[in-house]
Coordinates of C-alpha atoms in Angstrom, one line a residue:
Chain A
M1 CA -15.5 5.1 29.7
S2 CA -17.7 2.1 30.0
T3 CA -16.2 -1.2 31.1
L4 CA -16.5 -2.6 27.6
E5 CA -14.6 0.4 26.2
T6 CA -11.9 0.0 28.7
H7 CA -11.3 -3.7 28.2
A8 CA -12.1 -4.0 24.5
A9 CA -8.3 -3.8 23.8
I10 CA -7.7 -7.1 25.6
L11 CA -11.1 -8.8 24.8
I12 CA -10.4 -8.6 21.1
V13 CA -7.5 -11.0 21.6
I14 CA -8.8 -13.1 24.6
I15 CA -12.2 -14.0 23.1
P16 CA -10.8 -15.8 20.0
L17 CA -7.9 -17.3 22.0
M18 CA -10.2 -18.9 24.6
S19 CA -12.8 -19.9 22.0
S20 CA -10.2 -21.7 20.0
Y21 CA -9.6 -24.0 23.0
A22 CA -13.4 -24.4 23.4
I23 CA -13.8 -25.7 19.9
P24 CA -12.1 -29.2 20.5
L25 CA -14.0 -29.3 23.8
F26 CA -17.4 -28.9 22.2
G27 CA -16.4 -30.4 18.9
W28 CA -15.6 -33.7 20.6
R29 CA -19.3 -34.2 21.2
W30 CA -20.9 -32.1 18.5
K31 CA -19.0 -31.9 15.2
G32 CA -20.7 -28.9 13.7
T33 CA -20.0 -26.5 16.6
G34 CA -16.5 -25.5 15.4
Y35 CA -17.9 -23.2 12.6
I36 CA -20.4 -21.6 14.9
I37 CA -17.9 -20.9 17.8
A38 CA -15.4 -19.5 15.3
L39 CA -18.0 -17.2 13.8
L40 CA -19.3 -16.0 17.2
A41 CA -15.7 -15.4 18.5
I42 CA -14.6 -13.4 15.4
G43 CA -18.0 -11.6 15.5
A44 CA -17.3 -10.6 19.1
S45 CA -13.9 -9.4 18.1
T46 CA -15.4 -7.4 15.3
V47 CA -17.7 -5.6 17.7
C48 CA -14.7 -4.9 20.0
S49 CA -12.7 -3.6 17.0
V50 CA -15.5 -1.2 16.0
I51 CA -15.8 0.0 19.6
L52 CA -12.0 0.5 19.7
L53 CA -11.9 2.5 16.5
H54 CA -14.8 4.6 17.6
T55 CA -13.2 5.4 20.9
V56 CA -9.8 6.2 19.3
L57 CA -11.4 8.6 16.9
T58 CA -13.5 10.4 19.5
K59 CA -11.3 10.3 22.6
G60 CA -7.8 9.7 21.4
S61 CA -5.4 6.8 21.7
I62 CA -6.0 4.0 24.1
Q63 CA -3.4 2.5 26.4
Y64 CA -4.2 -0.8 28.1
H65 CA -1.7 -2.0 30.6
L66 CA -1.8 -5.8 31.0
G67 CA -2.0 -6.8 34.7
G68 CA -1.7 -3.2 35.8
W69 CA 2.1 -3.2 35.1
L70 CA 3.1 0.2 33.9
P71 CA 5.1 0.5 30.6
P72 CA 8.0 0.2 29.8
W73 CA 8.1 -2.8 32.2
G74 CA 4.7 -4.3 31.6
I75 CA 3.2 -5.3 28.3
E76 CA 1.1 -2.4 26.9
Y77 CA -1.6 -2.6 24.2
V78 CA -1.8 0.7 22.3
I79 CA -4.6 1.5 19.9
D80 CA -4.1 4.6 17.7
P81 CA -5.9 5.5 14.5
L82 CA -3.6 3.3 12.4
N83 CA -4.0 0.0 14.2
G84 CA -7.6 0.8 15.1
F85 CA -8.2 0.9 11.4
M86 CA -6.2 -2.3 10.9
G87 CA -8.1 -4.0 13.6
V88 CA -11.4 -3.3 11.9
I89 CA -10.0 -4.6 8.6
V90 CA -8.7 -7.8 10.1
C91 CA -11.9 -8.5 12.2
G92 CA -14.4 -7.5 9.6
L93 CA -12.9 -9.3 6.7
G94 CA -12.0 -12.3 8.9
F95 CA -15.7 -12.5 9.8
L96 CA -16.9 -12.4 6.2
I97 CA -14.4 -15.0 5.1
T98 CA -15.2 -17.3 8.1
L99 CA -18.8 -17.0 7.2
A100 CA -18.0 -18.2 3.7
S101 CA -15.7 -21.0 4.8
K102 CA -18.4 -23.5 6.0
E103 CA -19.3 -25.3 2.8
S104 CA -15.8 -25.1 1.3
V105 CA -14.3 -26.7 4.4
E106 CA -16.9 -29.4 4.4
R107 CA -16.1 -30.2 0.8
E108 CA -12.3 -30.0 0.8
L109 CA -11.5 -31.2 4.4
P110 CA -14.2 -33.7 5.4
G111 CA -13.7 -35.0 8.9
K112 CA -11.2 -32.4 9.8
K113 CA -13.6 -29.6 10.7
V114 CA -13.0 -29.5 14.4
R115 CA -9.2 -29.3 14.1
F116 CA -9.4 -26.9 11.2
Y117 CA -11.4 -24.3 13.1
T118 CA -9.3 -24.7 16.3
I119 CA -6.2 -23.7 14.3
Y120 CA -8.1 -21.2 12.2
L121 CA -9.1 -19.2 15.3
L122 CA -5.5 -19.4 16.6
L123 CA -4.4 -17.9 13.3
F124 CA -6.9 -15.1 13.8
T125 CA -5.8 -14.6 17.4
G126 CA -2.2 -14.2 16.2
L127 CA -3.1 -11.7 13.5
I128 CA -5.3 -9.5 15.7
G129 CA -2.7 -9.7 18.5
I130 CA 0.0 -8.3 16.2
V131 CA -2.3 -5.5 15.4
V132 CA -3.2 -4.4 18.9
T133 CA 0.0 -4.8 20.8
G134 CA 2.5 -2.0 21.6
D135 CA 5.4 -4.2 22.6
V136 CA 8.0 -5.5 20.1
F137 CA 8.5 -8.8 21.8
N138 CA 4.8 -9.4 22.2
V139 CA 4.6 -8.9 18.4
Y140 CA 7.1 -11.7 18.0
V141 CA 5.0 -14.1 20.1
F142 CA 1.8 -13.3 18.1
L143 CA 3.8 -13.5 14.9
E144 CA 4.8 -17.0 15.8
I145 CA 1.3 -18.0 16.9
A146 CA 0.0 -16.8 13.5
S147 CA 2.8 -18.3 11.5
L148 CA 2.7 -21.7 13.2
S149 CA -1.1 -22.0 12.7
A150 CA -0.7 -20.8 9.1
Y151 CA 2.0 -23.6 8.5
A152 CA -0.4 -26.2 9.8
L153 CA -3.4 -24.9 7.8
I154 CA -1.5 -24.7 4.6
A155 CA -0.1 -28.2 5.1
I156 CA -3.5 -29.9 5.1
G157 CA -4.2 -28.7 1.6
E158 CA -4.0 -30.7 -1.6
D159 CA -1.2 -32.6 -3.2
G160 CA 1.7 -30.1 -3.2
A161 CA 0.7 -28.5 0.0
P162 CA 3.1 -30.2 2.5
L163 CA 6.2 -29.2 0.5
A164 CA 4.9 -25.7 0.1
A165 CA 4.2 -25.5 3.8
F166 CA 7.7 -26.8 4.6
N167 CA 9.3 -24.2 2.4
Y168 CA 7.2 -21.6 4.2
I169 CA 8.3 -22.9 7.6
I170 CA 11.9 -22.5 6.6
M171 CA 11.5 -19.0 5.1
G172 CA 9.0 -17.9 7.8
T173 CA 11.4 -19.1 10.6
I174 CA 14.3 -17.1 9.1
G175 CA 12.0 -14.1 8.9
A176 CA 10.8 -14.4 12.5
C177 CA 14.4 -15.1 13.8
F178 CA 15.7 -12.0 12.1
Y179 CA 12.9 -10.0 13.7
L180 CA 13.9 -11.6 17.1
L181 CA 17.6 -10.6 16.5
G182 CA 16.4 -7.1 15.7
I183 CA 14.7 -6.9 19.1
G184 CA 17.9 -8.2 20.7
Y185 CA 20.1 -5.5 19.2
L186 CA 17.6 -2.8 20.2
Y187 CA 17.4 -4.3 23.7
I188 CA 21.2 -4.1 24.1
V189 CA 21.3 -0.4 23.4
T190 CA 18.1 0.7 25.1
G191 CA 17.0 -1.9 27.6
S192 CA 13.4 -1.5 26.5
L193 CA 10.9 -3.5 24.6
N194 CA 8.0 -1.0 24.5
M195 CA 7.4 0.5 21.1
A196 CA 6.6 4.0 22.2
D197 CA 9.5 3.9 24.8
L198 CA 11.9 2.7 22.1
G199 CA 10.7 5.5 19.8
Q200 CA 11.7 8.0 22.5
L201 CA 15.0 6.4 23.5
L202 CA 16.4 5.7 20.1
P203 CA 16.8 9.2 18.5
S204 CA 19.8 9.9 20.8
L205 CA 21.4 6.6 19.6
Y206 CA 21.0 7.0 15.9
Q207 CA 24.7 7.3 15.2
S208 CA 25.2 3.8 16.7
K209 CA 25.9 0.9 14.3
V210 CA 23.9 -1.5 16.5
V211 CA 20.7 0.5 15.8
L212 CA 21.4 0.3 12.1
I213 CA 21.9 -3.4 12.2
A214 CA 18.7 -3.8 14.3
L215 CA 16.8 -1.9 11.6
A216 CA 18.2 -4.1 8.9
F217 CA 17.2 -7.3 10.7
F218 CA 13.7 -5.9 11.4
L219 CA 13.1 -4.9 7.8
I220 CA 14.5 -8.0 6.2
G221 CA 12.7 -10.3 8.6
L222 CA 9.4 -8.6 8.0
A223 CA 10.0 -8.3 4.2
I224 CA 10.3 -12.1 4.2
K225 CA 7.1 -12.4 6.2
M226 CA 5.1 -10.0 4.0
G227 CA 6.4 -11.7 0.8
L228 CA 8.1 -8.6 -0.6
F229 CA 10.0 -9.3 -3.8
P230 CA 12.7 -10.9 -4.0
L231 CA 11.9 -12.7 -0.7
H232 CA 8.5 -13.9 -1.9
G233 CA 9.6 -17.4 -2.8
W234 CA 7.3 -19.1 -0.3
L235 CA 4.2 -17.2 -1.2
P236 CA 2.9 -18.5 -4.6
D237 CA 3.1 -22.2 -3.6
A238 CA 1.6 -21.6 -0.2
Y239 CA -1.4 -19.7 -1.5
T240 CA -1.9 -22.1 -4.4
Y241 CA -1.9 -25.4 -2.5
A242 CA -3.6 -24.3 0.7
P243 CA -7.3 -25.3 1.1
S244 CA -9.5 -22.7 -0.6
A245 CA -10.9 -21.4 2.7
V246 CA -7.4 -20.9 4.1
S247 CA -6.0 -19.1 1.1
A248 CA -9.0 -16.8 1.1
F249 CA -8.2 -16.0 4.8
I250 CA -4.4 -15.8 4.6
A251 CA -4.1 -14.0 1.2
P252 CA -5.9 -10.8 2.2
L253 CA -5.0 -10.7 5.9
M254 CA -1.6 -12.2 6.7
T255 CA 0.6 -10.2 4.4
K256 CA -1.4 -7.0 5.2
V257 CA -0.8 -7.5 8.9
M258 CA 2.9 -8.1 8.2
A259 CA 2.9 -4.9 6.1
Y260 CA 1.3 -3.1 9.0
I261 CA 4.0 -4.2 11.4
F262 CA 6.6 -3.2 8.8
I263 CA 5.2 0.3 8.7
R264 CA 4.9 0.3 12.5
V265 CA 8.6 -0.5 13.0
M266 CA 9.6 2.1 10.4
L267 CA 7.4 4.9 11.7
T268 CA 6.9 4.3 15.5
V269 CA 9.9 2.3 16.7
F270 CA 12.3 4.3 14.4
Q271 CA 11.6 7.8 13.5
P272 CA 10.7 8.3 9.8
S273 CA 13.6 10.7 9.5
Y274 CA 16.0 7.9 10.4
S275 CA 14.4 4.9 8.8
L276 CA 13.5 6.5 5.5
E277 CA 16.0 9.3 5.1
T278 CA 19.3 9.0 7.1
V279 CA 19.8 5.6 5.6
P280 CA 18.6 5.5 2.0
I281 CA 16.1 2.8 2.9
G282 CA 13.2 4.7 1.5
T283 CA 14.9 4.9 -1.9
I284 CA 15.9 1.2 -1.8
L285 CA 12.5 0.1 -0.7
S286 CA 10.6 2.0 -3.4
W287 CA 12.9 0.7 -6.2
V288 CA 12.6 -2.9 -4.9
A289 CA 8.8 -2.3 -4.8
A290 CA 8.8 -1.1 -8.3
V291 CA 10.5 -4.2 -9.5
A292 CA 8.1 -6.3 -7.4
I293 CA 5.1 -4.6 -9.0
I294 CA 6.3 -5.4 -12.5
F295 CA 7.7 -8.9 -11.7
G296 CA 4.5 -10.0 -9.9
S297 CA 2.3 -8.8 -12.8
I298 CA 4.4 -10.5 -15.4
M299 CA 4.5 -13.7 -13.5
A300 CA 0.7 -13.6 -13.0
L301 CA 0.3 -13.2 -16.7
A302 CA 2.2 -16.5 -17.2
Q303 CA 0.0 -18.6 -14.9
K304 CA -2.8 -21.0 -16.0
D305 CA -4.0 -21.7 -12.4
L306 CA -6.4 -19.1 -11.1
K307 CA -5.1 -19.3 -7.5
R308 CA -1.5 -19.1 -8.6
M309 CA -2.3 -16.1 -10.7
L310 CA -3.9 -14.4 -7.8
A311 CA -0.9 -15.3 -5.6
Y312 CA 1.5 -13.6 -8.0
S313 CA -0.8 -10.7 -8.2
S314 CA -0.5 -10.4 -4.4
V315 CA 3.3 -10.2 -4.8
S316 CA 2.8 -7.2 -7.1
Q317 CA 0.2 -5.6 -4.8
I318 CA 2.6 -5.9 -1.8
G319 CA 4.9 -3.9 -4.0
Y320 CA 2.4 -1.1 -4.1
I321 CA 2.2 -0.9 -0.3
A322 CA 6.0 -0.9 0.0
L323 CA 6.2 1.7 -2.7
G324 CA 3.9 4.0 -0.8
V325 CA 5.9 3.6 2.3
G326 CA 9.2 4.1 0.5
L327 CA 8.1 7.3 -1.2
A328 CA 8.2 8.9 2.3
N329 CA 5.7 11.6 1.7
K330 CA 2.1 12.0 2.9
M331 CA 0.3 11.1 -0.3
G332 CA 2.4 8.0 -0.8
L333 CA 1.8 6.9 2.8
L334 CA -1.9 7.5 2.5
G335 CA -1.9 5.5 -0.7
A336 CA -0.2 2.6 1.1
Y337 CA -2.7 2.7 4.0
L338 CA -5.6 2.8 1.6
H339 CA -4.1 0.1 -0.5
I340 CA -3.9 -2.2 2.6
L341 CA -7.6 -1.8 3.1
N342 CA -8.5 -2.0 -0.6
H343 CA -6.2 -4.9 -1.4
A344 CA -7.6 -6.8 1.6
F345 CA -11.1 -6.4 0.2
M346 CA -10.2 -7.2 -3.4
K347 CA -8.1 -10.2 -2.7
G348 CA -10.6 -11.5 -0.2
C349 CA -13.3 -11.2 -2.9
L350 CA -11.2 -12.8 -5.6
F351 CA -10.0 -15.7 -3.5
L352 CA -13.5 -16.4 -2.3
V353 CA -14.6 -16.5 -5.9
A354 CA -11.7 -19.0 -6.5
A355 CA -13.0 -21.0 -3.5
A356 CA -16.5 -20.9 -5.0
L357 CA -15.3 -22.1 -8.4
M358 CA -13.4 -24.9 -6.7
Y359 CA -16.5 -25.8 -4.7
R360 CA -18.8 -25.9 -7.7
T361 CA -16.6 -27.1 -10.5
G362 CA -13.5 -28.4 -8.9
M363 CA -11.5 -26.5 -11.5
R364 CA -8.9 -23.8 -11.2
N365 CA -7.5 -23.7 -14.7
I366 CA -8.7 -20.5 -16.2
F367 CA -9.0 -22.0 -19.6
Q368 CA -11.6 -24.5 -18.5
L369 CA -13.9 -21.9 -17.1
R370 CA -16.0 -21.4 -20.3
M371 CA -19.6 -20.4 -19.9
I372 CA -19.2 -20.3 -16.1
H373 CA -21.1 -17.1 -16.0
R374 CA -24.3 -18.9 -17.0
R375 CA -23.9 -21.3 -14.1
M376 CA -22.8 -18.8 -11.5
P377 CA -23.8 -15.3 -12.6
F378 CA -23.5 -13.6 -9.2
T379 CA -20.1 -15.1 -8.3
M380 CA -18.7 -14.1 -11.7
A381 CA -20.1 -10.6 -11.4
A382 CA -18.3 -10.2 -8.1
F383 CA -15.2 -11.5 -9.8
V384 CA -15.5 -8.8 -12.5
I385 CA -15.9 -6.1 -9.8
G386 CA -12.8 -7.4 -8.0
A387 CA -10.9 -7.6 -11.2
L388 CA -11.9 -4.1 -12.3
S389 CA -10.8 -2.8 -8.9
M390 CA -7.4 -4.6 -9.2
I391 CA -6.9 -2.9 -12.6
G392 CA -7.9 0.4 -11.1
I393 CA -11.1 1.6 -12.8
P394 CA -13.1 4.2 -11.1
P395 CA -15.3 4.2 -9.0
T396 CA -13.9 0.9 -7.6
A397 CA -11.6 1.1 -4.6
G398 CA -8.5 0.1 -6.4
F399 CA -8.5 3.3 -8.5
F400 CA -8.2 5.6 -5.5
S401 CA -5.2 3.9 -3.8
K402 CA -3.4 3.9 -7.1
W403 CA -4.4 7.5 -7.5
Y404 CA -2.8 8.5 -4.2
L405 CA 0.3 6.4 -5.0
I406 CA 0.7 8.2 -8.3
L407 CA 0.2 11.6 -6.6
G408 CA 2.9 10.5 -4.1
S409 CA 5.3 9.6 -6.9
I410 CA 4.7 12.9 -8.7
E411 CA 5.4 14.7 -5.4
A412 CA 8.6 12.7 -5.1
Q413 CA 9.4 13.9 -8.6
N414 CA 10.0 10.3 -9.7
W415 CA 8.4 9.7 -13.1
V416 CA 9.7 6.1 -13.3
F417 CA 7.3 5.1 -10.4
V418 CA 4.4 6.8 -12.2
S419 CA 5.1 4.8 -15.3
V420 CA 5.6 1.6 -13.3
I421 CA 2.1 2.0 -11.7
L422 CA 0.5 2.7 -15.0
A423 CA 2.3 -0.2 -16.8
S424 CA 1.3 -2.5 -14.0
S425 CA -2.3 -1.4 -14.4
L426 CA -2.1 -2.4 -18.0
L427 CA -0.6 -5.8 -17.1
N428 CA -3.3 -6.2 -14.5
A429 CA -5.9 -5.6 -17.2
L430 CA -4.2 -8.2 -19.4
Y431 CA -4.2 -11.0 -17.0
F432 CA -7.7 -10.3 -15.5
F433 CA -9.3 -9.9 -18.9
R434 CA -7.9 -13.3 -19.8
V435 CA -9.9 -14.8 -17.1
I436 CA -13.0 -12.7 -17.8
E437 CA -12.8 -13.5 -21.5
N438 CA -12.6 -17.2 -20.8
A439 CA -15.4 -17.1 -18.3
Y440 CA -17.8 -15.1 -20.4
L441 CA -16.9 -16.6 -23.8
E442 CA -20.0 -18.3 -25.2
V443 CA -18.7 -21.1 -27.3
S444 CA -15.6 -23.2 -26.5
P445 CA -13.2 -23.4 -29.5
G446 CA -14.1 -27.0 -30.3
H447 CA -17.6 -26.1 -31.3
S448 CA -18.5 -25.0 -34.8
K449 CA -20.7 -22.0 -35.1
G450 CA -24.0 -23.6 -36.1
E451 CA -23.8 -26.3 -33.5
A452 CA -26.3 -25.8 -30.6
V453 CA -24.7 -25.3 -27.3
E454 CA -26.4 -26.9 -24.4
E455 CA -27.4 -24.4 -21.8
P456 CA -25.7 -25.2 -18.5
A457 CA -28.1 -25.2 -15.6
R458 CA -27.7 -22.3 -13.2
E459 CA -26.2 -23.5 -10.0
E460 CA -24.9 -20.8 -7.7
V461 CA -22.9 -21.6 -4.6
P462 CA -24.7 -22.0 -1.3
W463 CA -25.9 -18.7 0.3
S464 CA -23.3 -18.9 3.1
M465 CA -20.7 -18.5 0.4
L466 CA -22.5 -16.2 -2.0
I467 CA -23.5 -13.5 0.6
P468 CA -19.9 -12.8 1.7
I469 CA -18.8 -12.7 -1.9
I470 CA -21.5 -10.2 -2.8
L471 CA -20.8 -8.1 0.4
L472 CA -17.2 -7.9 -0.5
A473 CA -17.9 -6.9 -4.0
A474 CA -20.3 -4.2 -2.8
G475 CA -17.7 -3.2 -0.3
I476 CA -15.2 -2.6 -3.0
I477 CA -17.5 -0.1 -4.7
L478 CA -18.6 1.5 -1.5
L479 CA -14.9 1.9 -0.4
G480 CA -14.3 3.6 -3.7
L481 CA -17.2 6.0 -3.3
F482 CA -16.4 6.9 0.3
N483 CA -12.6 6.8 0.1
E484 CA -12.5 10.6 0.9
R485 CA -14.3 9.9 4.2
I486 CA -11.9 7.2 5.2
I487 CA -8.9 9.3 4.3
S488 CA -10.0 12.4 6.1
G489 CA -11.7 10.6 9.0
I490 CA -9.2 8.0 9.9
L491 CA -6.1 7.8 7.8
L492 CA -4.9 11.4 8.1
F493 CA -4.6 10.9 11.8
A494 CA -2.3 7.9 11.2
V495 CA 0.3 9.9 9.3
P496 CA 3.2 10.7 11.6
P497 CA 4.0 14.4 12.1
G498 CA 6.7 15.6 9.8
F499 CA 5.3 14.0 6.6
R500 CA 4.4 16.5 4.0
Chain B
M1 CA 43.5 -9.2 17.8
I2 CA 43.5 -12.6 19.5
D3 CA 42.4 -10.8 22.7
Y4 CA 39.6 -9.1 20.8
L5 CA 38.4 -12.5 19.5
I6 CA 38.7 -14.2 22.8
S7 CA 37.1 -11.5 24.9
K8 CA 33.9 -11.8 22.9
Y9 CA 34.1 -15.5 22.2
N10 CA 30.4 -16.2 22.9
Y11 CA 29.3 -13.7 20.3
W12 CA 31.7 -15.3 17.7
I13 CA 30.2 -18.7 18.5
Y14 CA 26.8 -17.3 18.0
I15 CA 27.7 -15.9 14.6
V16 CA 29.4 -19.2 13.5
L17 CA 26.4 -21.3 14.7
M18 CA 24.0 -19.0 13.0
M19 CA 25.8 -19.2 9.7
V20 CA 26.1 -23.0 10.0
G21 CA 22.3 -23.2 10.5
F22 CA 21.7 -20.7 7.7
Y23 CA 23.9 -22.7 5.3
A24 CA 22.1 -25.9 6.1
M25 CA 18.7 -24.3 5.5
M26 CA 19.7 -22.8 2.2
G27 CA 22.3 -25.2 0.9
K28 CA 21.2 -28.7 1.9
R29 CA 18.8 -30.7 -0.4
N30 CA 17.6 -33.1 2.3
L31 CA 14.6 -31.8 4.1
V32 CA 15.5 -33.2 7.5
K33 CA 19.0 -31.5 7.2
K34 CA 17.2 -28.3 6.5
L35 CA 15.1 -28.8 9.6
I36 CA 18.2 -29.4 11.7
G37 CA 19.8 -26.3 10.2
M38 CA 16.7 -24.4 11.3
N39 CA 17.1 -25.7 14.8
I40 CA 20.8 -24.7 14.9
F41 CA 19.8 -21.2 13.7
Q42 CA 17.2 -20.8 16.4
T43 CA 19.6 -22.1 19.1
A44 CA 22.2 -19.6 18.0
I45 CA 19.8 -16.8 18.6
I46 CA 19.0 -18.2 22.1
L47 CA 22.8 -18.2 22.8
F48 CA 23.0 -14.6 21.7
Y49 CA 20.2 -13.5 24.1
I50 CA 21.7 -15.5 27.0
S51 CA 25.0 -13.7 26.3
I52 CA 23.6 -10.2 26.5
G53 CA 22.0 -10.8 29.9
V54 CA 25.2 -12.1 31.5
K55 CA 27.5 -9.8 33.6
K56 CA 31.0 -10.7 34.8
G57 CA 30.8 -11.3 38.6
G58 CA 27.0 -10.8 38.6
T59 CA 24.9 -13.1 40.7
L60 CA 21.5 -14.6 40.5
P61 CA 18.6 -12.1 40.0
V62 CA 17.3 -13.0 43.5
Y63 CA 17.7 -10.6 46.4
M64 CA 20.7 -11.5 48.5
E65 CA 22.1 -10.1 51.7
G66 CA 24.9 -7.7 51.1
V67 CA 24.3 -7.2 47.3
T68 CA 22.5 -4.0 47.0
Q69 CA 23.6 -2.6 43.6
A70 CA 21.5 -3.6 40.6
A71 CA 24.7 -3.7 38.6
N72 CA 25.7 -6.8 40.6
Y73 CA 22.8 -8.9 39.4
V74 CA 22.6 -10.5 35.9
N75 CA 19.8 -9.2 33.8
P76 CA 17.1 -11.8 33.9
L77 CA 14.9 -10.4 31.2
P78 CA 16.7 -11.7 28.1
H79 CA 16.8 -15.1 29.7
V80 CA 13.1 -15.0 30.3
L81 CA 12.4 -13.9 26.8
M82 CA 14.3 -17.0 25.7
L83 CA 11.9 -19.2 27.5
T84 CA 9.3 -18.1 25.0
A85 CA 11.7 -18.5 22.1
I86 CA 12.5 -22.0 23.2
V87 CA 8.8 -22.8 23.3
V88 CA 8.5 -21.4 19.8
C89 CA 11.6 -23.3 18.7
V90 CA 10.1 -26.6 20.0
S91 CA 6.7 -26.0 18.5
T92 CA 8.1 -25.0 15.1
T93 CA 10.2 -28.2 15.1
G94 CA 7.1 -30.2 16.0
V95 CA 5.0 -28.7 13.2
A96 CA 7.9 -29.1 10.7
L97 CA 8.4 -32.7 11.7
S98 CA 4.7 -33.5 11.2
V99 CA 4.8 -31.7 7.8
L100 CA 7.8 -33.8 6.9
L101 CA 5.8 -36.9 7.9
L102 CA 3.1 -35.8 5.5
I103 CA 5.7 -35.3 2.7
F104 CA 7.3 -38.7 3.3
R105 CA 3.9 -40.5 3.2
R106 CA 3.1 -38.9 -0.1
Y107 CA 6.4 -39.1 -1.9
K108 CA 8.3 -41.9 0.0
T109 CA 11.4 -39.7 0.1
L110 CA 12.8 -36.7 1.9
E111 CA 15.3 -35.6 -0.8
E112 CA 14.1 -32.4 -2.3
D113 CA 15.4 -33.2 -5.8
E114 CA 13.6 -36.5 -5.9
I115 CA 10.3 -34.9 -4.8
L116 CA 10.6 -32.2 -7.4
K117 CA 11.3 -34.9 -10.0
S118 CA 8.2 -36.9 -9.1
V119 CA 6.0 -33.8 -9.0
R120 CA 6.9 -33.0 -12.6

């Protein structure tokens, strides 16, 4: 292995961490450097993540021992197909969204650029740290780095933002503390903090009540963090009032990373046979998820604000991921993995369009968006692709993850879940077509038919925003077309043995 | 029964403190009281971790003449973990206080009911 291959596992975290401290240093003299440093750092992480995924797929899992201390005493970074895949999602999407953030940040947060990008990179560090580490306490530390920077970033948003951020702080702290308690209970019985080591030590202790309580604390804490219904209370306000660049970054990545660690705890720290079957958590989780899917879609239908509508749609999409895990079969799990990827792309694309609309028109009310396709044809085209994918129309990516979820539900012989997924697709169609109809409608209702409508001038958003939007929209279609490759090339290796 | 309660009194205190904090976070309508509840909640967890590292008759986790058994030393690891948790606790409080400052500047109050009234 080359040096870069050996050390990519740590560089992926160290580069953004150190760069975030470099931003105030350079930004003190040159204000514009924050954006460039953030972009370069996340770009470097993206390169590392691609190298890592390639190495994992060709040479098997990577173990990186920090400071040369052997596990289970030292902290270990483990990259296997699942988190190699997550790392590429977080870095790649993070890069595109950062690219798009420049103009939006300048418009919405004038004079705060330097501080914004410092915290922004810390948030990225936290997320990528959660993904690469193989140590449960290290996850807690990165979880708090990510959460603290997310609190701060949300709080600098518009009018309702501080209150939304405060509610998020309270809920997020409860979630993180429950996670910490879970670690404590596991440490009492095993004396270990290493995920793989815990996975080996725990099976002989499964009859112990302490392990059961630890599992409960882990799952509830992480369910709060990932915004799983009915613990999603903080999510809609936080996404709505955060600055557009922040909601475009947090919405696709933060809850997905929490969903990843949720899956990691269930499948690596605990054996799937215990966490899904011995205790009926799989059943409970999938029923809760089914309610979340329907609830999120109905709430999204009731919203007038575009960002709030997308936030409620996130609640419902998290339900899909949880449903796939709860089904406890191979197809369901593959659907959940694929949906993490697809939903990250779709929500990234849709929230970037929302940011672009905010940038150009300052409006978020979906009923004020008349004729917007004349002004911003490419942006709205990307929105339509994202919306079609959310509804699940082939060949967009969203269709295939729903397909696998439906296959999983059929395999579990549960027809309620099949109908829930289909019903939610219809609801998705309803609330997205409401937006599309308003945006593409020619005449606003006040005009009579004969009256000439003035043609609005075409004014697309700046290139730095438009290119990521178009790339994400193209990505949605490409992911749909090549989903078979992703499944057979990466995700099948991430399914734990014993899943049928 | 009494013996059972007393022999594990530190864990009972941790549970009581945690519930006090939890109640304050959920039940109180004043934002500063919620924040204080959050602090109590986090402190309770620190107490829990300190308790699990302690051994009766154990000594400092530094090598001493005559003490050769690992069982005679307290377990330093949970205590070290709590250093991190304390840092997290302090920084969460810091961020929360500055957010409260933002809220107060905007609404001139920290009562949740009054803020919600002025928002509507």
